[in-house]
C-alpha cells in the first residue's frame, strides 16, 4: 500500500473519531461546554470535515499515483493543515 494512502486512512480515521466528539458536543448543554473550554462547536465540525476531506483526497491521490516521492509530501502544506490546527 502506498504511503500516501496510509496517511489518508489515518486522517480519515481521525475524522471519524472527531465525528463522535462532535456528537458529544452537540448533546452537551452550552453551560457544560463553556465550563470545559469548548466555546464554539462549529470549530469541531470544521475540523471534522477538514479531516474527512483531506483523508479522502489523500487516498484518491495515493491510489491514482502510487509512486509519489516522500520529499514532495513533506513540502505539501495541506498534509499538516488539519492536524496542526487541532493540536
mmCIF file of N, CA and C in Angstrom:
data_model
loop_
_atom_site.group_PDB
_atom_site.id
_atom_site.type_symbol
_atom_site.label_atom_id
_atom_site.label_comp_id
_atom_site.label_asym_id
_atom_site.label_seq_id
_atom_site.Cartn_x
_atom_site.Cartn_y
_atom_site.Cartn_z
ATOM 1 N N UNK A 1 0.846 -1.171 0.000
ATOM 2 C CA UNK A 1 0.000 0.000 0.000
ATOM 3 C C UNK A 1 0.894 1.237 0.000
ATOM 4 N N UNK A 2 0.629 2.193 -0.885
ATOM 5 C CA UNK A 2 1.451 3.418 -0.919
ATOM 6 C C UNK A 2 1.326 4.217 0.382
ATOM 7 N N UNK A 3 2.399 4.916 0.706
ATOM 8 C CA UNK A 3 2.408 5.681 1.965
ATOM 9 C C UNK A 3 1.356 6.783 1.974
ATOM 10 N N UNK A 4 1.051 7.353 0.827
ATOM 11 C CA UNK A 4 0.035 8.403 0.771
ATOM 12 C C UNK A 4 -1.339 7.859 1.140
ATOM 13 N N UNK A 5 -1.618 6.647 0.728
ATOM 14 C CA UNK A 5 -2.891 6.014 1.089
ATOM 15 C C UNK A 5 -2.935 5.736 2.585
ATOM 16 N N UNK A 6 -1.824 5.317 3.166
ATOM 17 C CA UNK A 6 -1.771 5.064 4.612
ATOM 18 C C UNK A 6 -2.025 6.341 5.400
ATOM 19 N N UNK A 7 -1.410 7.435 4.968
ATOM 20 C CA UNK A 7 -1.630 8.722 5.633
ATOM 21 C C UNK A 7 -3.088 9.138 5.508
ATOM 22 N N UNK A 8 -3.667 8.915 4.334
ATOM 23 C CA UNK A 8 -5.063 9.246 4.114
ATOM 24 C C UNK A 8 -6.000 8.437 4.993
ATOM 25 N N UNK A 9 -5.694 7.169 5.173
ATOM 26 C CA UNK A 9 -6.523 6.322 6.032
ATOM 27 C C UNK A 9 -6.441 6.785 7.480
ATOM 28 N N UNK A 10 -5.258 7.199 7.924
ATOM 29 C CA UNK A 10 -5.112 7.708 9.290
ATOM 30 C C UNK A 10 -5.926 8.995 9.464
ATOM 31 N N UNK A 11 -5.861 9.897 8.497
ATOM 32 C CA UNK A 11 -6.635 11.142 8.597
ATOM 33 C C UNK A 11 -8.129 10.861 8.544
ATOM 34 N N UNK A 12 -8.544 9.920 7.717
ATOM 35 C CA UNK A 12 -9.953 9.558 7.637
ATOM 36 C C UNK A 12 -10.429 8.951 8.951
ATOM 37 N N UNK A 13 -9.589 8.147 9.582
ATOM 38 C CA UNK A 13 -9.922 7.565 10.879
ATOM 39 C C UNK A 13 -10.040 8.643 11.945
ATOM 40 N N UNK A 14 -9.127 9.603 11.934
ATOM 41 C CA UNK A 14 -9.218 10.728 12.880
ATOM 42 C C UNK A 14 -10.489 11.534 12.642
ATOM 43 N N UNK A 15 -10.870 11.687 11.379
ATOM 44 C CA UNK A 15 -12.112 12.382 11.049
ATOM 45 C C UNK A 15 -13.329 11.666 11.600
ATOM 46 N N UNK A 16 -13.326 10.338 11.531
ATOM 47 C CA UNK A 16 -14.433 9.556 12.089
ATOM 48 C C UNK A 16 -14.479 9.717 13.604
ATOM 49 N N UNK A 17 -13.321 9.681 14.245
ATOM 50 C CA UNK A 17 -13.288 9.838 15.699
ATOM 51 C C UNK A 17 -13.751 11.232 16.129
ATOM 52 N N UNK A 18 -13.397 12.259 15.360
ATOM 53 C CA UNK A 18 -13.891 13.597 15.703
ATOM 54 C C UNK A 18 -15.383 13.709 15.463
ATOM 55 N N UNK A 19 -15.930 12.834 14.623
ATOM 56 C CA UNK A 19 -17.384 12.793 14.450
ATOM 57 C C UNK A 19 -18.080 12.380 15.735
ATOM 58 N N UNK A 20 -17.500 11.398 16.436
ATOM 59 C CA UNK A 20 -18.066 11.007 17.727
ATOM 60 C C UNK A 20 -17.945 12.143 18.736
ATOM 61 N N UNK A 21 -16.826 12.853 18.691
ATOM 62 C CA UNK A 21 -16.650 14.005 19.577
ATOM 63 C C UNK A 21 -17.664 15.094 19.239
ATOM 64 N N UNK A 22 -17.955 15.267 17.955
ATOM 65 C CA UNK A 22 -18.936 16.265 17.528
ATOM 66 C C UNK A 22 -20.335 15.913 18.053
ATOM 67 N N UNK A 23 -20.684 14.632 18.046
ATOM 68 C CA UNK A 23 -21.970 14.204 18.601
ATOM 69 C C UNK A 23 -22.017 14.520 20.091
ATOM 70 N N UNK A 24 -20.929 14.272 20.788
ATOM 71 C CA UNK A 24 -20.867 14.588 22.219
ATOM 72 C C UNK A 24 -21.059 16.085 22.456
ATOM 73 N N UNK A 25 -20.416 16.893 21.634
ATOM 74 C CA UNK A 25 -20.512 18.349 21.790
ATOM 75 C C UNK A 25 -21.943 18.822 21.576
ATOM 76 N N UNK A 26 -22.622 18.293 20.564
ATOM 77 C CA UNK A 26 -23.990 18.755 20.278
ATOM 78 C C UNK A 26 -24.978 18.287 21.328
ATOM 79 N N UNK A 27 -24.682 17.188 22.018
ATOM 80 C CA UNK A 27 -25.593 16.679 23.060
ATOM 81 C C UNK A 27 -25.332 17.308 24.425
ATOM 82 N N UNK A 28 -24.211 17.990 24.582
ATOM 83 C CA UNK A 28 -23.844 18.590 25.863
ATOM 84 C C UNK A 28 -24.462 19.986 25.970
ATOM 85 N N UNK A 29 -25.031 20.323 27.111
ATOM 86 C CA UNK A 29 -25.579 21.676 27.286
ATOM 87 C C UNK A 29 -24.502 22.751 27.158
ATOM 88 N N UNK A 30 -24.920 23.942 26.762
ATOM 89 C CA UNK A 30 -23.990 25.046 26.499
ATOM 90 C C UNK A 30 -23.153 25.406 27.720
ATOM 91 N N UNK A 31 -23.768 25.444 28.892
ATOM 92 C CA UNK A 31 -23.034 25.806 30.106
ATOM 93 C C UNK A 31 -21.920 24.791 30.400
ATOM 94 N N UNK A 32 -22.193 23.528 30.163
ATOM 95 C CA UNK A 32 -21.176 22.492 30.390
ATOM 96 C C UNK A 32 -20.037 22.617 29.387
ATOM 97 N N UNK A 33 -20.362 22.936 28.122
ATOM 98 C CA UNK A 33 -19.321 23.118 27.104
ATOM 99 C C UNK A 33 -18.424 24.288 27.462
ATOM 100 N N UNK A 34 -18.993 25.384 27.909
ATOM 101 C CA UNK A 34 -18.202 26.570 28.260
ATOM 102 C C UNK A 34 -17.324 26.256 29.474
ATOM 103 N N UNK A 35 -17.852 25.526 30.432
ATOM 104 C CA UNK A 35 -17.073 25.162 31.616
ATOM 105 C C UNK A 35 -15.865 24.308 31.240
ATOM 106 N N UNK A 36 -16.007 23.473 30.241
ATOM 107 C CA UNK A 36 -14.900 22.622 29.783
ATOM 108 C C UNK A 36 -13.997 23.317 28.775
ATOM 109 N N UNK A 37 -14.312 24.541 28.403
ATOM 110 C CA UNK A 37 -13.457 25.294 27.493
ATOM 111 C C UNK A 37 -13.793 25.128 26.024
ATOM 112 N N UNK A 38 -14.934 24.548 25.706
ATOM 113 C CA UNK A 38 -15.362 24.354 24.323
ATOM 114 C C UNK A 38 -16.421 25.399 23.988
ATOM 115 N N UNK A 39 -15.974 26.551 23.556
ATOM 116 C CA UNK A 39 -16.884 27.667 23.359
ATOM 117 C C UNK A 39 -17.677 27.591 22.061
ATOM 118 N N UNK A 40 -17.059 27.102 21.008
ATOM 119 C CA UNK A 40 -17.711 27.132 19.701
ATOM 120 C C UNK A 40 -17.726 25.744 19.071
ATOM 121 N N UNK A 41 -18.866 25.050 19.073
ATOM 122 C CA UNK A 41 -18.916 23.704 18.496
ATOM 123 C C UNK A 41 -18.742 23.695 16.973
ATOM 124 N N UNK A 42 -18.891 24.845 16.330
ATOM 125 C CA UNK A 42 -18.691 24.897 14.875
ATOM 126 C C UNK A 42 -17.242 24.610 14.504
ATOM 127 N N UNK A 43 -16.298 24.920 15.375
ATOM 128 C CA UNK A 43 -14.887 24.634 15.106
ATOM 129 C C UNK A 43 -14.623 23.134 15.087
ATOM 130 N N UNK A 44 -15.306 22.411 15.951
ATOM 131 C CA UNK A 44 -15.154 20.958 15.959
ATOM 132 C C UNK A 44 -15.699 20.386 14.657
ATOM 133 N N UNK A 45 -16.842 20.890 14.200
ATOM 134 C CA UNK A 45 -17.407 20.427 12.933
ATOM 135 C C UNK A 45 -16.481 20.773 11.773
ATOM 136 N N UNK A 46 -15.867 21.939 11.812
ATOM 137 C CA UNK A 46 -14.942 22.338 10.756
ATOM 138 C C UNK A 46 -13.737 21.388 10.705
ATOM 139 N N UNK A 47 -13.155 21.063 11.843
ATOM 140 C CA UNK A 47 -12.017 20.141 11.875
ATOM 141 C C UNK A 47 -12.429 18.752 11.401
ATOM 142 N N UNK A 48 -13.629 18.340 11.806
ATOM 143 C CA UNK A 48 -14.154 17.035 11.400
ATOM 144 C C UNK A 48 -14.254 16.957 9.873
ATOM 145 N N UNK A 49 -14.834 17.956 9.263
ATOM 146 C CA UNK A 49 -14.982 17.955 7.805
ATOM 147 C C UNK A 49 -13.646 18.080 7.097
ATOM 148 N N UNK A 50 -12.725 18.884 7.653
ATOM 149 C CA UNK A 50 -11.401 19.020 7.045
ATOM 150 C C UNK A 50 -10.659 17.685 7.042
ATOM 151 N N UNK A 51 -10.712 16.977 8.153
ATOM 152 C CA UNK A 51 -10.026 15.683 8.226
ATOM 153 C C UNK A 51 -10.640 14.674 7.261
ATOM 154 N N UNK A 52 -11.958 14.668 7.165
ATOM 155 C CA UNK A 52 -12.604 13.742 6.242
ATOM 156 C C UNK A 52 -12.256 14.059 4.790
ATOM 157 N N UNK A 53 -12.299 15.339 4.436
ATOM 158 C CA UNK A 53 -11.995 15.710 3.046
ATOM 159 C C UNK A 53 -10.531 15.459 2.707
ATOM 160 N N UNK A 54 -9.622 15.841 3.612
ATOM 161 C CA UNK A 54 -8.197 15.643 3.338
ATOM 162 C C UNK A 54 -7.851 14.156 3.267
ATOM 163 N N UNK A 55 -8.436 13.357 4.147
ATOM 164 C CA UNK A 55 -8.186 11.924 4.103
ATOM 165 C C UNK A 55 -8.684 11.301 2.812
ATOM 166 N N UNK A 56 -9.860 11.715 2.372
ATOM 167 C CA UNK A 56 -10.403 11.193 1.116
ATOM 168 C C UNK A 56 -9.540 11.606 -0.068
ATOM 169 N N UNK A 57 -9.089 12.849 -0.085
ATOM 170 C CA UNK A 57 -8.241 13.305 -1.188
ATOM 171 C C UNK A 57 -6.901 12.571 -1.205
ATOM 172 N N UNK A 58 -6.302 12.363 -0.033
ATOM 173 C CA UNK A 58 -5.024 11.660 0.023
ATOM 174 C C UNK A 58 -5.155 10.215 -0.453
ATOM 175 N N UNK A 59 -6.248 9.561 -0.090
ATOM 176 C CA UNK A 59 -6.459 8.184 -0.548
ATOM 177 C C UNK A 59 -6.633 8.154 -2.057
ATOM 178 N N UNK A 60 -7.417 9.103 -2.584
ATOM 179 C CA UNK A 60 -7.645 9.131 -4.032
ATOM 180 C C UNK A 60 -6.348 9.422 -4.797
ATOM 181 N N UNK A 61 -5.570 10.370 -4.318
ATOM 182 C CA UNK A 61 -4.310 10.703 -4.993
ATOM 183 C C UNK A 61 -3.320 9.555 -4.865
ATOM 184 N N UNK A 62 -3.257 8.938 -3.687
ATOM 185 C CA UNK A 62 -2.351 7.818 -3.486
ATOM 186 C C UNK A 62 -2.706 6.618 -4.345
ATOM 187 N N UNK A 63 -4.002 6.415 -4.576
ATOM 188 C CA UNK A 63 -4.426 5.304 -5.440
ATOM 189 C C UNK A 63 -4.154 5.611 -6.906
ATOM 190 N N UNK A 64 -4.273 6.875 -7.294
ATOM 191 C CA UNK A 64 -4.055 7.251 -8.694
ATOM 192 C C UNK A 64 -2.569 7.324 -9.036
ATOM 193 N N UNK A 65 -1.764 7.850 -8.116
ATOM 194 C CA UNK A 65 -0.323 7.999 -8.354
ATOM 195 C C UNK A 65 0.404 7.271 -7.228
ATOM 196 N N UNK A 66 0.673 5.969 -7.379
ATOM 197 C CA UNK A 66 1.236 5.211 -6.257
ATOM 198 C C UNK A 66 2.691 5.521 -5.922
ATOM 199 N N UNK A 67 3.446 6.139 -6.812
ATOM 200 C CA UNK A 67 4.865 6.369 -6.527
ATOM 201 C C UNK A 67 5.170 7.855 -6.348
ATOM 202 N N UNK A 68 4.524 8.484 -5.373
ATOM 203 C CA UNK A 68 4.788 9.886 -5.061
ATOM 204 C C UNK A 68 6.037 9.950 -4.195
ATOM 205 N N UNK A 69 7.049 10.760 -4.558
ATOM 206 C CA UNK A 69 8.261 10.849 -3.740
ATOM 207 C C UNK A 69 7.984 11.478 -2.367
ATOM 208 N N UNK A 70 8.614 10.966 -1.342
ATOM 209 C CA UNK A 70 8.384 11.441 0.022
ATOM 210 C C UNK A 70 8.763 12.907 0.243
ATOM 211 N N UNK A 71 9.836 13.449 -0.378
ATOM 212 C CA UNK A 71 10.099 14.883 -0.189
ATOM 213 C C UNK A 71 8.956 15.766 -0.695
ATOM 214 N N UNK A 72 8.241 15.301 -1.701
ATOM 215 C CA UNK A 72 7.089 16.071 -2.178
ATOM 216 C C UNK A 72 5.989 16.102 -1.129
ATOM 217 N N UNK A 73 5.850 15.046 -0.352
ATOM 218 C CA UNK A 73 4.851 15.011 0.710
ATOM 219 C C UNK A 73 5.218 15.949 1.859
ATOM 220 N N UNK A 74 6.500 16.034 2.177
ATOM 221 C CA UNK A 74 6.937 16.883 3.287
ATOM 222 C C UNK A 74 6.741 18.361 2.974
ATOM 223 N N UNK A 75 6.843 18.730 1.702
ATOM 224 C CA UNK A 75 6.678 20.143 1.339
ATOM 225 C C UNK A 75 5.227 20.541 1.174
ATOM 226 N N UNK A 76 4.339 19.565 1.130
ATOM 227 C CA UNK A 76 2.934 19.860 0.877
ATOM 228 C C UNK A 76 2.277 20.397 2.152
ATOM 229 N N UNK A 77 1.852 21.659 2.154
ATOM 230 C CA UNK A 77 1.287 22.225 3.385
ATOM 231 C C UNK A 77 -0.062 21.626 3.749
ATOM 232 N N UNK A 78 -0.782 21.081 2.810
ATOM 233 C CA UNK A 78 -2.095 20.514 3.099
ATOM 234 C C UNK A 78 -2.055 19.285 3.978
ATOM 235 N N UNK A 79 -0.943 18.578 4.003
ATOM 236 C CA UNK A 79 -0.832 17.373 4.820
ATOM 237 C C UNK A 79 -0.814 17.716 6.309
ATOM 238 N N UNK A 80 -0.299 18.876 6.648
ATOM 239 C CA UNK A 80 -0.209 19.260 8.054
ATOM 240 C C UNK A 80 -1.347 20.167 8.486
ATOM 241 N N UNK A 81 -2.088 20.705 7.571
ATOM 242 C CA UNK A 81 -3.091 21.716 7.868
ATOM 243 C C UNK A 81 -4.154 21.281 8.884
ATOM 244 N N UNK A 82 -4.932 20.228 8.643
ATOM 245 C CA UNK A 82 -5.993 19.907 9.584
ATOM 246 C C UNK A 82 -5.480 19.455 10.940
ATOM 247 N N UNK A 83 -4.407 18.677 10.963
ATOM 248 C CA UNK A 83 -3.930 18.151 12.226
ATOM 249 C C UNK A 83 -3.183 19.198 13.060
ATOM 250 N N UNK A 84 -2.516 20.124 12.429
ATOM 251 C CA UNK A 84 -1.782 21.146 13.170
ATOM 252 C C UNK A 84 -2.721 22.149 13.827
ATOM 253 N N UNK A 85 -3.859 22.405 13.218
ATOM 254 C CA UNK A 85 -4.801 23.363 13.794
ATOM 255 C C UNK A 85 -5.409 22.802 15.070
ATOM 256 N N UNK A 86 -5.681 21.515 15.079
ATOM 257 C CA UNK A 86 -6.303 20.887 16.242
ATOM 258 C C UNK A 86 -5.358 20.851 17.429
ATOM 259 N N UNK A 87 -4.083 20.614 17.177
ATOM 260 C CA UNK A 87 -3.108 20.464 18.260
ATOM 261 C C UNK A 87 -2.831 21.722 19.010
#
